[in-house]
Coordinates of C-alpha atoms and ligand atoms in Angstrom, one line a residue:
M1 CA -15.5 30.0 1.3
Q2 CA -16.8 26.5 1.9
E3 CA -13.6 24.8 0.9
I4 CA -11.6 26.7 3.6
D5 CA -14.3 26.0 6.2
E6 CA -14.1 22.3 5.4
I7 CA -10.3 22.3 6.0
K8 CA -10.8 24.2 9.3
I9 CA -13.2 21.5 10.4
Q10 CA -10.7 18.8 9.6
E11 CA -8.0 20.7 11.6
Q12 CA -10.3 20.4 14.6
Y13 CA -10.6 16.7 14.0
I14 CA -6.8 16.5 13.8
E15 CA -6.7 18.2 17.2
K16 CA -9.3 15.8 18.7
V17 CA -7.5 12.7 17.4
T18 CA -4.2 14.0 18.6
Q19 CA -5.7 14.3 22.1
I20 CA -7.0 10.7 22.0
N21 CA -3.7 9.4 20.8
K22 CA -1.6 11.4 23.2
D23 CA 1.4 9.4 24.8
K24 CA 0.3 6.2 23.1
N25 CA 3.4 6.0 20.9
L26 CA 1.4 4.8 17.8
K27 CA 2.6 3.7 14.4
Y28 CA 1.1 3.7 10.9
Y29 CA 1.9 1.8 7.8
I30 CA 0.9 3.0 4.3
L31 CA 1.1 1.2 1.0
T32 CA 0.7 3.4 -2.1
M33 CA -0.4 1.3 -5.1
G34 CA -0.9 3.8 -7.9
C35 CA 0.6 6.5 -10.1
Q36 CA 2.4 9.7 -9.0
L37 CA -1.0 11.4 -8.4
N38 CA -1.8 8.6 -6.0
E39 CA 1.6 9.1 -4.4
N40 CA 1.0 12.8 -4.0
D41 CA -2.3 12.0 -2.3
S42 CA -0.4 9.6 0.0
E43 CA 1.9 12.4 1.0
K44 CA -1.1 14.4 2.1
L45 CA -2.5 11.5 4.0
C46 CA 0.8 11.0 5.7
G47 CA 0.9 14.7 6.6
M48 CA -2.5 14.4 8.3
I49 CA -1.7 11.1 10.0
E50 CA 1.6 12.3 11.4
K51 CA 0.0 15.4 12.8
M52 CA -2.5 13.1 14.6
G53 CA 0.4 11.4 16.5
Y54 CA 1.4 8.4 14.4
R55 CA 4.9 7.6 13.4
P56 CA 5.7 5.7 10.2
T57 CA 6.7 2.0 10.2
E58 CA 7.7 -0.3 7.3
Q59 CA 6.2 -3.3 9.1
Y60 CA 2.5 -3.6 9.0
Q61 CA 2.6 -6.3 11.7
E62 CA 3.5 -3.6 14.3
A63 CA 1.3 -0.8 13.0
D64 CA -1.8 0.6 14.8
L65 CA -3.1 2.1 11.6
V66 CA -2.7 0.4 8.2
L67 CA -3.7 2.4 5.1
F68 CA -3.8 1.2 1.5
N69 CA -4.0 3.9 -1.1
T70 CA -5.4 2.0 -4.1
C71 CA -5.2 2.1 -7.9
C72 CA -7.6 0.4 -10.3
V73 CA -6.1 1.2 -13.7
R74 CA -5.2 -2.4 -14.3
E75 CA -6.5 -5.7 -12.9
N76 CA -3.5 -6.9 -11.0
A77 CA -4.0 -4.2 -8.4
E78 CA -7.2 -5.8 -7.2
D79 CA -5.5 -9.2 -6.6
K80 CA -2.8 -7.4 -4.7
L81 CA -5.2 -5.5 -2.4
F82 CA -7.3 -8.6 -1.6
G83 CA -4.2 -10.6 -0.9
K84 CA -3.0 -7.9 1.6
L85 CA -6.4 -7.7 3.2
G86 CA -6.4 -11.4 3.7
E87 CA -3.0 -11.3 5.5
L88 CA -4.3 -8.5 7.8
K89 CA -7.1 -10.5 9.3
R90 CA -5.0 -12.3 11.9
I91 CA -3.1 -9.1 12.8
K92 CA -6.4 -7.2 13.2
E93 CA -7.7 -9.9 15.6
K94 CA -4.5 -9.8 17.6
R95 CA -3.8 -6.1 17.8
G96 CA -7.0 -4.3 16.9
T97 CA -5.2 -2.5 14.1
I98 CA -7.3 0.1 12.3
I99 CA -7.6 -0.8 8.6
A100 CA -8.3 2.0 6.1
I101 CA -8.5 1.8 2.4
G102 CA -8.7 4.8 0.1
G103 CA -8.0 5.8 -3.5
C104 CA -9.3 5.1 -6.9
M105 CA -10.4 1.5 -6.5
M106 CA -12.8 2.6 -3.7
Q107 CA -14.8 4.6 -6.2
E108 CA -15.9 1.2 -7.8
K109 CA -19.0 -0.2 -6.2
H110 CA -18.3 -3.8 -7.1
I111 CA -15.1 -3.5 -5.2
T112 CA -16.5 -1.9 -2.0
D113 CA -19.3 -4.5 -2.1
K114 CA -16.7 -7.2 -2.2
I115 CA -14.8 -5.7 0.7
H116 CA -17.9 -5.4 2.9
E117 CA -18.7 -9.0 2.1
S118 CA -15.3 -10.7 2.2
Y119 CA -13.2 -8.4 4.4
P120 CA -15.8 -7.0 6.9
Y121 CA -13.0 -6.2 9.4
T122 CA -12.0 -3.2 7.3
D123 CA -12.7 0.0 9.3
I124 CA -12.6 2.9 6.8
I125 CA -13.3 3.0 3.1
F126 CA -12.8 6.4 1.5
G127 CA -12.7 7.6 -2.1
T128 CA -10.8 10.1 -4.2
H129 CA -13.1 13.0 -3.4
T130 CA -13.1 12.6 0.3
L131 CA -9.4 12.2 1.1
H132 CA -9.3 15.5 3.0
K133 CA -11.8 14.1 5.5
F134 CA -9.6 11.4 6.7
P135 CA -9.1 13.0 10.2
E136 CA -12.9 13.0 10.6
D137 CA -13.3 9.4 9.4
L138 CA -10.5 8.3 11.8
Y139 CA -12.0 10.2 14.7
K140 CA -15.4 8.5 14.2
I141 CA -13.7 5.1 14.2
L142 CA -11.7 5.8 17.3
E143 CA -14.9 7.1 19.1
K144 CA -17.5 4.6 18.0
Q145 CA -15.5 1.6 16.7
N146 CA -18.0 1.2 13.9
K147 CA -17.3 0.6 10.2
L148 CA -17.4 3.6 8.0
Q149 CA -17.7 4.2 4.2
D150 CA -17.0 7.7 3.0
V151 CA -17.2 7.7 -0.8
I152 CA -19.0 10.2 -2.9
D153 CA -19.7 10.1 -6.6
I154 CA -19.8 13.8 -7.4
D155 CA -16.6 15.7 -8.3
G156 CA -14.8 16.7 -5.2
K157 CA -13.7 20.3 -4.7
V158 CA -10.1 21.4 -4.9
Y159 CA -8.9 21.6 -1.3
E160 CA -5.9 23.7 -0.4
G161 CA -3.8 23.8 2.8
L162 CA -3.7 20.2 3.8
P163 CA -0.6 19.2 5.7
I164 CA 1.9 17.2 3.7
K165 CA 4.8 14.9 4.4
R166 CA 7.0 14.6 1.3
T167 CA 8.9 11.4 0.5
S168 CA 12.0 13.2 -0.8
N169 CA 13.9 16.4 0.2
I170 CA 15.2 16.9 -3.4
K171 CA 12.3 16.2 -5.8
A172 CA 8.7 17.1 -5.1
S173 CA 5.4 16.5 -7.0
V174 CA 2.9 19.2 -7.3
T175 CA -0.6 18.3 -8.5
I176 CA -1.9 21.1 -10.8
M177 CA -5.2 19.5 -11.8
Y178 CA -7.5 16.7 -10.7
G179 CA -9.7 14.4 -12.8
C180 CA -9.9 13.8 -16.6
N181 CA -12.4 14.6 -19.3
N182 CA -10.9 12.4 -22.1
F183 CA -12.6 9.1 -21.6
C184 CA -10.1 7.0 -23.6
S185 CA -12.2 3.9 -24.1
Y186 CA -9.9 1.5 -22.2
C187 CA -9.5 3.8 -19.1
I188 CA -11.2 3.8 -15.8
V189 CA -9.6 7.0 -14.5
P190 CA -12.4 9.5 -15.6
Y191 CA -14.9 7.4 -13.7
V192 CA -13.0 7.2 -10.5
R193 CA -11.4 10.7 -10.5
G194 CA -14.2 12.8 -11.9
R195 CA -14.1 15.7 -14.3
E196 CA -11.1 18.0 -14.7
R197 CA -10.6 20.6 -12.0
S198 CA -7.6 22.9 -12.2
R199 CA -5.9 24.4 -9.1
H200 CA -5.7 28.2 -8.9
P201 CA -2.3 29.4 -10.3
K202 CA -1.8 31.4 -7.1
D203 CA -2.0 28.2 -5.0
I204 CA 0.4 26.4 -7.3
L205 CA 2.9 29.2 -7.3
Q206 CA 2.7 29.5 -3.5
E207 CA 3.4 25.8 -3.1
I208 CA 6.4 25.8 -5.5
E209 CA 7.8 29.0 -3.9
Q210 CA 7.6 27.2 -0.5
L211 CA 9.3 24.1 -1.9
A212 CA 12.1 26.3 -3.3
K213 CA 12.6 27.9 0.1
E214 CA 12.8 24.4 1.6
G215 CA 15.6 23.6 -0.8
Y216 CA 13.9 21.5 -3.4
K217 CA 15.6 21.5 -6.7
E218 CA 13.2 19.6 -8.9
I219 CA 9.5 19.6 -9.2
T220 CA 7.1 17.5 -11.3
L221 CA 3.8 19.0 -12.2
L222 CA 1.1 16.3 -12.1
G223 CA -2.3 15.9 -13.8
Q224 CA -4.0 13.3 -16.1
N225 CA -3.8 15.8 -18.9
V226 CA -1.6 18.7 -17.9
N227 CA -1.8 20.6 -21.1
S228 CA -5.5 21.2 -20.6
Y229 CA -4.7 23.1 -17.4
L230 CA -7.2 25.9 -17.0
K231 CA -9.1 24.8 -20.1
S232 CA -12.1 23.3 -18.3
E233 CA -15.5 25.0 -18.3
E234 CA -15.3 26.4 -14.8
W235 CA -12.1 28.3 -15.6
K236 CA -13.1 29.3 -19.1
E237 CA -16.2 31.0 -17.7
K238 CA -14.1 32.9 -15.1
Q239 CA -11.5 33.8 -17.8
I240 CA -8.9 33.5 -15.2
E241 CA -5.5 35.2 -15.6
Y242 CA -3.2 35.4 -12.6
E243 CA 0.2 37.1 -13.0
G244 CA 0.1 36.3 -16.7
I245 CA -0.9 32.7 -16.2
N246 CA -3.9 31.5 -18.2
S247 CA -2.7 28.2 -19.7
F248 CA -0.2 25.4 -19.2
A249 CA 2.4 27.1 -21.3
T250 CA 2.2 30.4 -19.3
L251 CA 2.3 28.3 -16.1
L252 CA 5.6 26.7 -17.2
Q253 CA 7.0 30.1 -18.0
K254 CA 6.2 31.5 -14.7
I255 CA 7.5 28.6 -12.7
N256 CA 10.7 28.8 -14.7
K257 CA 11.4 32.1 -13.0
I258 CA 11.1 30.8 -9.5
E259 CA 14.6 31.1 -7.9
G260 CA 16.0 27.9 -6.4
I261 CA 14.0 25.5 -8.6
E262 CA 16.3 24.1 -11.2
R263 CA 14.4 21.4 -12.9
I264 CA 10.7 21.3 -14.0
R265 CA 9.1 18.1 -15.2
F266 CA 5.5 17.3 -16.0
I267 CA 3.2 14.3 -16.6
S268 CA 1.1 13.6 -18.5
P269 CA 0.4 15.7 -21.5
H270 CA -2.1 14.5 -24.1
P271 CA -0.8 14.6 -27.7
K272 CA -4.1 16.1 -28.9
D273 CA -3.6 19.2 -26.7
F274 CA 0.1 19.7 -27.4
T275 CA -0.3 23.2 -28.8
D276 CA 2.6 25.3 -30.2
D277 CA 2.7 27.5 -27.2
V278 CA 3.5 24.5 -25.0
I279 CA 6.3 23.4 -27.4
D280 CA 7.7 27.0 -27.4
A281 CA 7.6 27.2 -23.6
I282 CA 9.5 23.9 -23.3
A283 CA 12.1 25.2 -25.8
S284 CA 12.5 28.6 -24.2
C285 CA 12.4 27.7 -20.5
D286 CA 15.9 26.6 -19.4
K287 CA 14.7 24.8 -16.3
V288 CA 12.1 22.7 -18.1
C289 CA 13.6 19.3 -18.8
K290 CA 13.9 18.3 -22.4
L291 CA 12.5 14.8 -21.7
V292 CA 8.8 14.9 -22.6
H293 CA 6.5 12.1 -21.8
L294 CA 4.1 11.8 -24.8
P295 CA 1.7 8.9 -24.3
L296 CA 1.2 7.1 -27.6
Q297 CA -1.0 4.1 -26.4
S298 CA -1.1 2.7 -30.0
G299 CA 0.6 3.4 -33.3
S300 CA -2.4 2.3 -35.3
T301 CA -4.9 4.9 -36.5
N302 CA -7.6 2.3 -36.3
T303 CA -6.8 1.3 -32.8
L304 CA -6.4 4.9 -31.7
K305 CA -9.9 5.6 -33.0
L306 CA -11.3 2.7 -31.1
M307 CA -9.4 4.0 -28.1
N308 CA -11.0 7.4 -28.5
R309 CA -7.5 9.1 -28.4
K310 CA -8.4 11.8 -31.0
Y311 CA -5.2 11.6 -33.1
T312 CA -3.9 9.5 -35.9
K313 CA -0.6 7.7 -36.4
E314 CA 0.5 10.5 -38.8
Q315 CA -0.6 13.3 -36.5
Y316 CA 1.5 11.8 -33.6
L317 CA 4.5 11.4 -35.9
N318 CA 4.2 14.9 -37.2
L319 CA 3.9 16.3 -33.7
V320 CA 7.1 14.4 -32.7
E321 CA 8.9 15.9 -35.8
K322 CA 7.7 19.4 -34.9
M323 CA 8.9 19.0 -31.3
K324 CA 12.2 17.6 -32.4
S325 CA 12.8 20.5 -34.7
K326 CA 11.9 23.2 -32.2
I327 CA 13.3 21.7 -29.0
P328 CA 17.1 21.1 -29.1
N329 CA 18.2 17.9 -27.3
L330 CA 14.6 16.6 -26.9
T331 CA 14.2 13.1 -25.7
L332 CA 10.8 11.3 -25.5
S333 CA 9.2 8.7 -23.3
T334 CA 5.8 7.1 -23.8
D335 CA 3.1 4.7 -22.6
I336 CA 1.9 1.9 -24.9
I337 CA -1.0 -0.6 -24.4
V338 CA -0.8 -3.8 -26.4
G339 CA -3.8 -6.1 -27.1
F340 CA -6.6 -3.6 -27.0
A341 CA -9.9 -5.0 -28.3
G342 CA -9.9 -5.3 -32.1
E343 CA -6.1 -4.8 -32.4
T344 CA -5.0 -6.8 -35.5
E345 CA -1.4 -8.0 -36.4
E346 CA -1.3 -5.0 -38.8
D347 CA -2.3 -2.6 -36.1
F348 CA 0.3 -4.0 -33.8
E349 CA 2.9 -3.6 -36.6
D350 CA 2.0 0.1 -36.8
T351 CA 2.8 0.4 -33.1
L352 CA 6.2 -1.2 -33.7
D353 CA 6.7 1.1 -36.6
V354 CA 6.1 4.3 -34.5
V355 CA 8.5 2.9 -31.8
R356 CA 11.2 2.3 -34.5
K357 CA 10.7 5.8 -35.9
V358 CA 10.6 7.8 -32.7
C359 CA 13.2 5.9 -30.8
F360 CA 11.9 6.6 -27.3
E361 CA 14.2 7.1 -24.3
Q362 CA 11.8 5.0 -22.2
V363 CA 8.6 3.1 -22.9
Y364 CA 6.1 2.1 -20.2
M365 CA 4.4 -1.0 -21.7
F366 CA 1.1 -2.4 -20.6
I367 CA -1.0 -5.4 -21.5
Y368 CA -4.6 -4.3 -22.1
S369 CA -6.7 -5.0 -19.0
R370 CA -10.5 -4.9 -19.2
R371 CA -12.0 -2.4 -16.8
V372 CA -15.7 -2.8 -15.7
G373 CA -17.8 0.1 -16.9
T374 CA -15.5 1.3 -19.7
P375 CA -16.5 1.1 -23.4
G376 CA -13.5 -1.1 -24.1
D377 CA -14.8 -3.8 -21.8
K378 CA -18.0 -4.0 -23.9
M379 CA -16.2 -4.4 -27.3
S380 CA -16.8 -7.8 -28.7
N381 CA -13.5 -8.6 -30.4
Q382 CA -11.2 -9.0 -27.3
I383 CA -7.8 -10.3 -28.0
P384 CA -6.8 -13.7 -26.4
E385 CA -4.4 -13.5 -23.6
E386 CA -1.6 -15.5 -25.3
I387 CA -1.6 -13.2 -28.3
K388 CA -1.5 -10.1 -26.0
H389 CA 1.5 -11.7 -24.2
K390 CA 3.3 -12.6 -27.5
R391 CA 2.9 -9.0 -28.8
F392 CA 4.0 -7.6 -25.5
D393 CA 7.2 -9.7 -25.6
K394 CA 7.9 -8.6 -29.2
L395 CA 7.5 -4.9 -28.3
K396 CA 9.6 -5.4 -25.2
Q397 CA 12.4 -6.8 -27.3
L398 CA 12.3 -3.9 -29.7
V399 CA 12.2 -1.4 -26.9
E400 CA 15.2 -3.0 -25.0
S401 CA 17.3 -3.1 -28.1
Q402 CA 16.5 0.6 -28.7
I403 CA 17.4 1.5 -25.1
E404 CA 20.7 -0.3 -25.5
Q405 CA 21.5 1.6 -28.7
N406 CA 20.3 4.9 -27.1
N407 CA 22.5 4.4 -24.1
Q408 CA 25.6 4.1 -26.3
K409 CA 25.0 7.8 -27.3
Y410 CA 25.7 8.8 -23.7
V411 CA 29.1 7.2 -23.3
G412 CA 31.8 9.8 -23.5
T413 CA 29.4 12.8 -23.1
V414 CA 29.2 15.2 -20.2
Q415 CA 25.8 15.2 -18.5
K416 CA 24.3 17.5 -15.9
V417 CA 23.2 15.3 -13.0
L418 CA 21.0 16.1 -10.0
V419 CA 22.6 14.1 -7.2
E420 CA 20.0 12.3 -5.1
G421 CA 22.3 10.7 -2.5
P422 CA 23.9 7.3 -1.8
S423 CA 22.8 4.5 -4.1
K424 CA 20.5 1.9 -2.4
N425 CA 22.3 -1.0 -3.9
N426 CA 25.8 0.2 -3.1
P427 CA 26.0 3.0 -0.4
E428 CA 29.6 3.7 -1.3
L429 CA 28.4 5.2 -4.6
L430 CA 26.1 8.1 -5.3
T431 CA 23.2 8.2 -7.6
G432 CA 21.5 10.9 -9.6
R433 CA 19.6 11.6 -12.7
T434 CA 20.2 13.4 -16.0
D435 CA 17.9 15.9 -17.6
S436 CA 16.5 12.9 -19.6
N437 CA 15.8 11.1 -16.2
K438 CA 18.5 8.4 -16.7
V439 CA 20.0 7.1 -13.5
V440 CA 23.8 7.7 -13.2
I441 CA 25.9 6.0 -10.6
F442 CA 29.3 7.5 -9.6
K443 CA 31.9 7.8 -6.9
G444 CA 31.7 11.0 -4.9
M445 CA 31.2 12.7 -1.5
P446 CA 27.7 12.6 0.0
E447 CA 27.9 16.4 0.4
L448 CA 27.2 16.6 -3.3
T449 CA 23.6 15.5 -2.6
N450 CA 21.0 17.9 -3.9
K451 CA 23.5 19.6 -6.3
I452 CA 23.5 19.6 -10.0
I453 CA 27.0 18.6 -11.2
D454 CA 28.7 17.7 -14.5
L455 CA 29.6 14.0 -14.9
K456 CA 31.4 12.3 -17.6
I457 CA 29.6 9.1 -18.7
I458 CA 32.0 6.2 -18.8
S459 CA 29.8 3.2 -19.4
E460 CA 26.2 2.1 -19.9
H461 CA 24.4 -0.8 -18.3
M462 CA 20.8 -1.0 -19.7
W463 CA 18.9 0.6 -16.8
Y464 CA 21.7 3.0 -15.6
L465 CA 24.9 4.8 -16.6
K466 CA 28.2 5.0 -14.8
G467 CA 29.8 8.3 -14.5
E468 CA 32.8 10.1 -13.0
I469 CA 33.4 13.5 -11.6
I470 CA 35.3 15.7 -14.0
N471 CA 38.6 16.9 -12.3
E472 CA 39.3 20.4 -13.4
Ligands
SAH501 N1 -3.5 10.3 -18.1 C1 -2.4 9.6 -18.4 C2 -2.2 8.2 -17.9 C3 -3.1 7.6 -17.0 S1 -3.0 5.9 -16.7 C4 -2.3 9.6 -19.9 O1 -3.3 9.8 -20.6 O2 -1.2 9.4 -20.4 C5 -1.3 5.5 -17.1 C6 -1.2 4.5 -18.2 O3 -1.8 3.3 -17.9 C7 -1.9 5.0 -19.5 O4 -1.1 5.9 -20.2 C8 -2.1 3.7 -20.2 O5 -1.0 3.4 -21.0 C9 -2.2 2.6 -19.1 N2 -3.6 2.1 -19.0 C10 -4.7 2.8 -18.7 N3 -5.7 2.0 -18.7 C11 -5.3 0.8 -19.0 C12 -5.9 -0.5 -19.2 N4 -7.2 -0.6 -19.1 N5 -5.1 -1.6 -19.5 C13 -3.8 -1.4 -19.6 N6 -3.2 -0.2 -19.5 C14 -3.9 0.9 -19.2
SF4_502 FE1 -7.2 7.7 -18.9 FE2 -7.1 8.9 -21.3 FE3 -7.7 10.3 -19.2 FE4 -5.2 9.4 -19.5 S1 -6.3 10.9 -20.8 S2 -6.4 9.3 -17.6 S3 -5.5 7.4 -20.5 S4 -8.9 8.7 -20.0
F3S503 FE1 -3.5 6.8 -10.7 FE2 -4.4 4.4 -10.7 FE3 -6.0 6.3 -9.9 S1 -3.1 5.3 -12.2 S2 -5.4 8.1 -11.0 S3 -4.0 5.7 -8.9 S4 -6.5 4.5 -11.1

């Protein structure tokens, strides 16, 4: 198969670069700027880079290779990247550091043009479909010292078997599908990530079984629209069924049986594809966490239509009711955009109304950011910045008051907590997370790390809870 050959070729490049780098004691710095899929891509890049003889450093000033894995979902990411590239100029002149930029933003031509023009000292530019070729790109730079752009516009294949260096020993991310077919009108992702491609169930199971062997307790399944797993044309044609897996629901059921894995999370599902079999699978699989991330984006049927989300306010609320009735102890989190083109005060009130009704555990709030090439950017009735900010502040106030209220419910209860290790802010304390992903801080021995234990919640503090070990 072509995909396997391609990985073999890259293995040869890894070998060649390793030879060139031998005994040089080289360091690399990586900055991951995007979502969890982007982070998972970075883990693969780190896997390849470390095999090629580089060790990680947190200081880009001392790095021999600097890599930015970019995101372009909102505008601020661009300013951040250009700022960093500006800072690197002097360091590059002094040390000859290799500068590589990859990820979603590199699929945008106006951005790569700007990099060539304003930051010509950048060595490698690669996109989302050519990540696996990083060893080859790096080899070419080391050999010829010429600038290189490796970005393709067609959908990349699904490559298996890349080395990976994971950031945690306890929780791991597993990408189950790439790309997106939904074209929400505000969103750039379908343009920079291509169409939906699902991984073969066999490869996903293998990866998770390996993670279980390595001692991982929690996995998060990743995709832009996880509940359309195996629903794209290529798989429908093949009518794939592997060990009973032919959908997202059956995938959850199968993973639920993998020994050693104790928690399963997933992001993001799309409300329009939240079929009953998925609800039933969440309810019946004991390892699937009962916190479901259900992106709302807007509570107004009008705005949702303009956003091309394919559900109404009522359909979203009905779905929530159905899920609450079928899944005991369900908690919900969501994403909301304020100030999308054409959003009236009334539309915004509808968003507040849904937030009041659903009472989310967590809300990720975003101010609408126009993205070049999306239908939203071309809409005429854009909302002035100050109104967007006013609405954002109002939503934030509501959300924070709800979180405070919600937190009260935890005080006095016993929660199962996966212990992640000493707290960064206070190493004398341990930190962990509940099923609903709330941070809990408590006193305990470091040996409890990577165990799920019962904690009594004694107080709440907006962004975390305090707990204590129950003495039997
Ligand atoms: N596929 C996922 C999310 C992808 S992007 C989903 O559909 O839920 C993560 C979040 O960024 C989105 O849920 C949305 O709330 C936000 N987002 C996407 N495009 C945006 C834009 N142009 N401006 C502001 N927020 C945006
Ligand atoms: Fe963007 Fe919509 Fe796809 Fe999510 S589902 S990645 S918001 S287009
Ligand atoms: Fe993720 Fe940003 Fe790309 S949100 S998919 S890294 S545009």
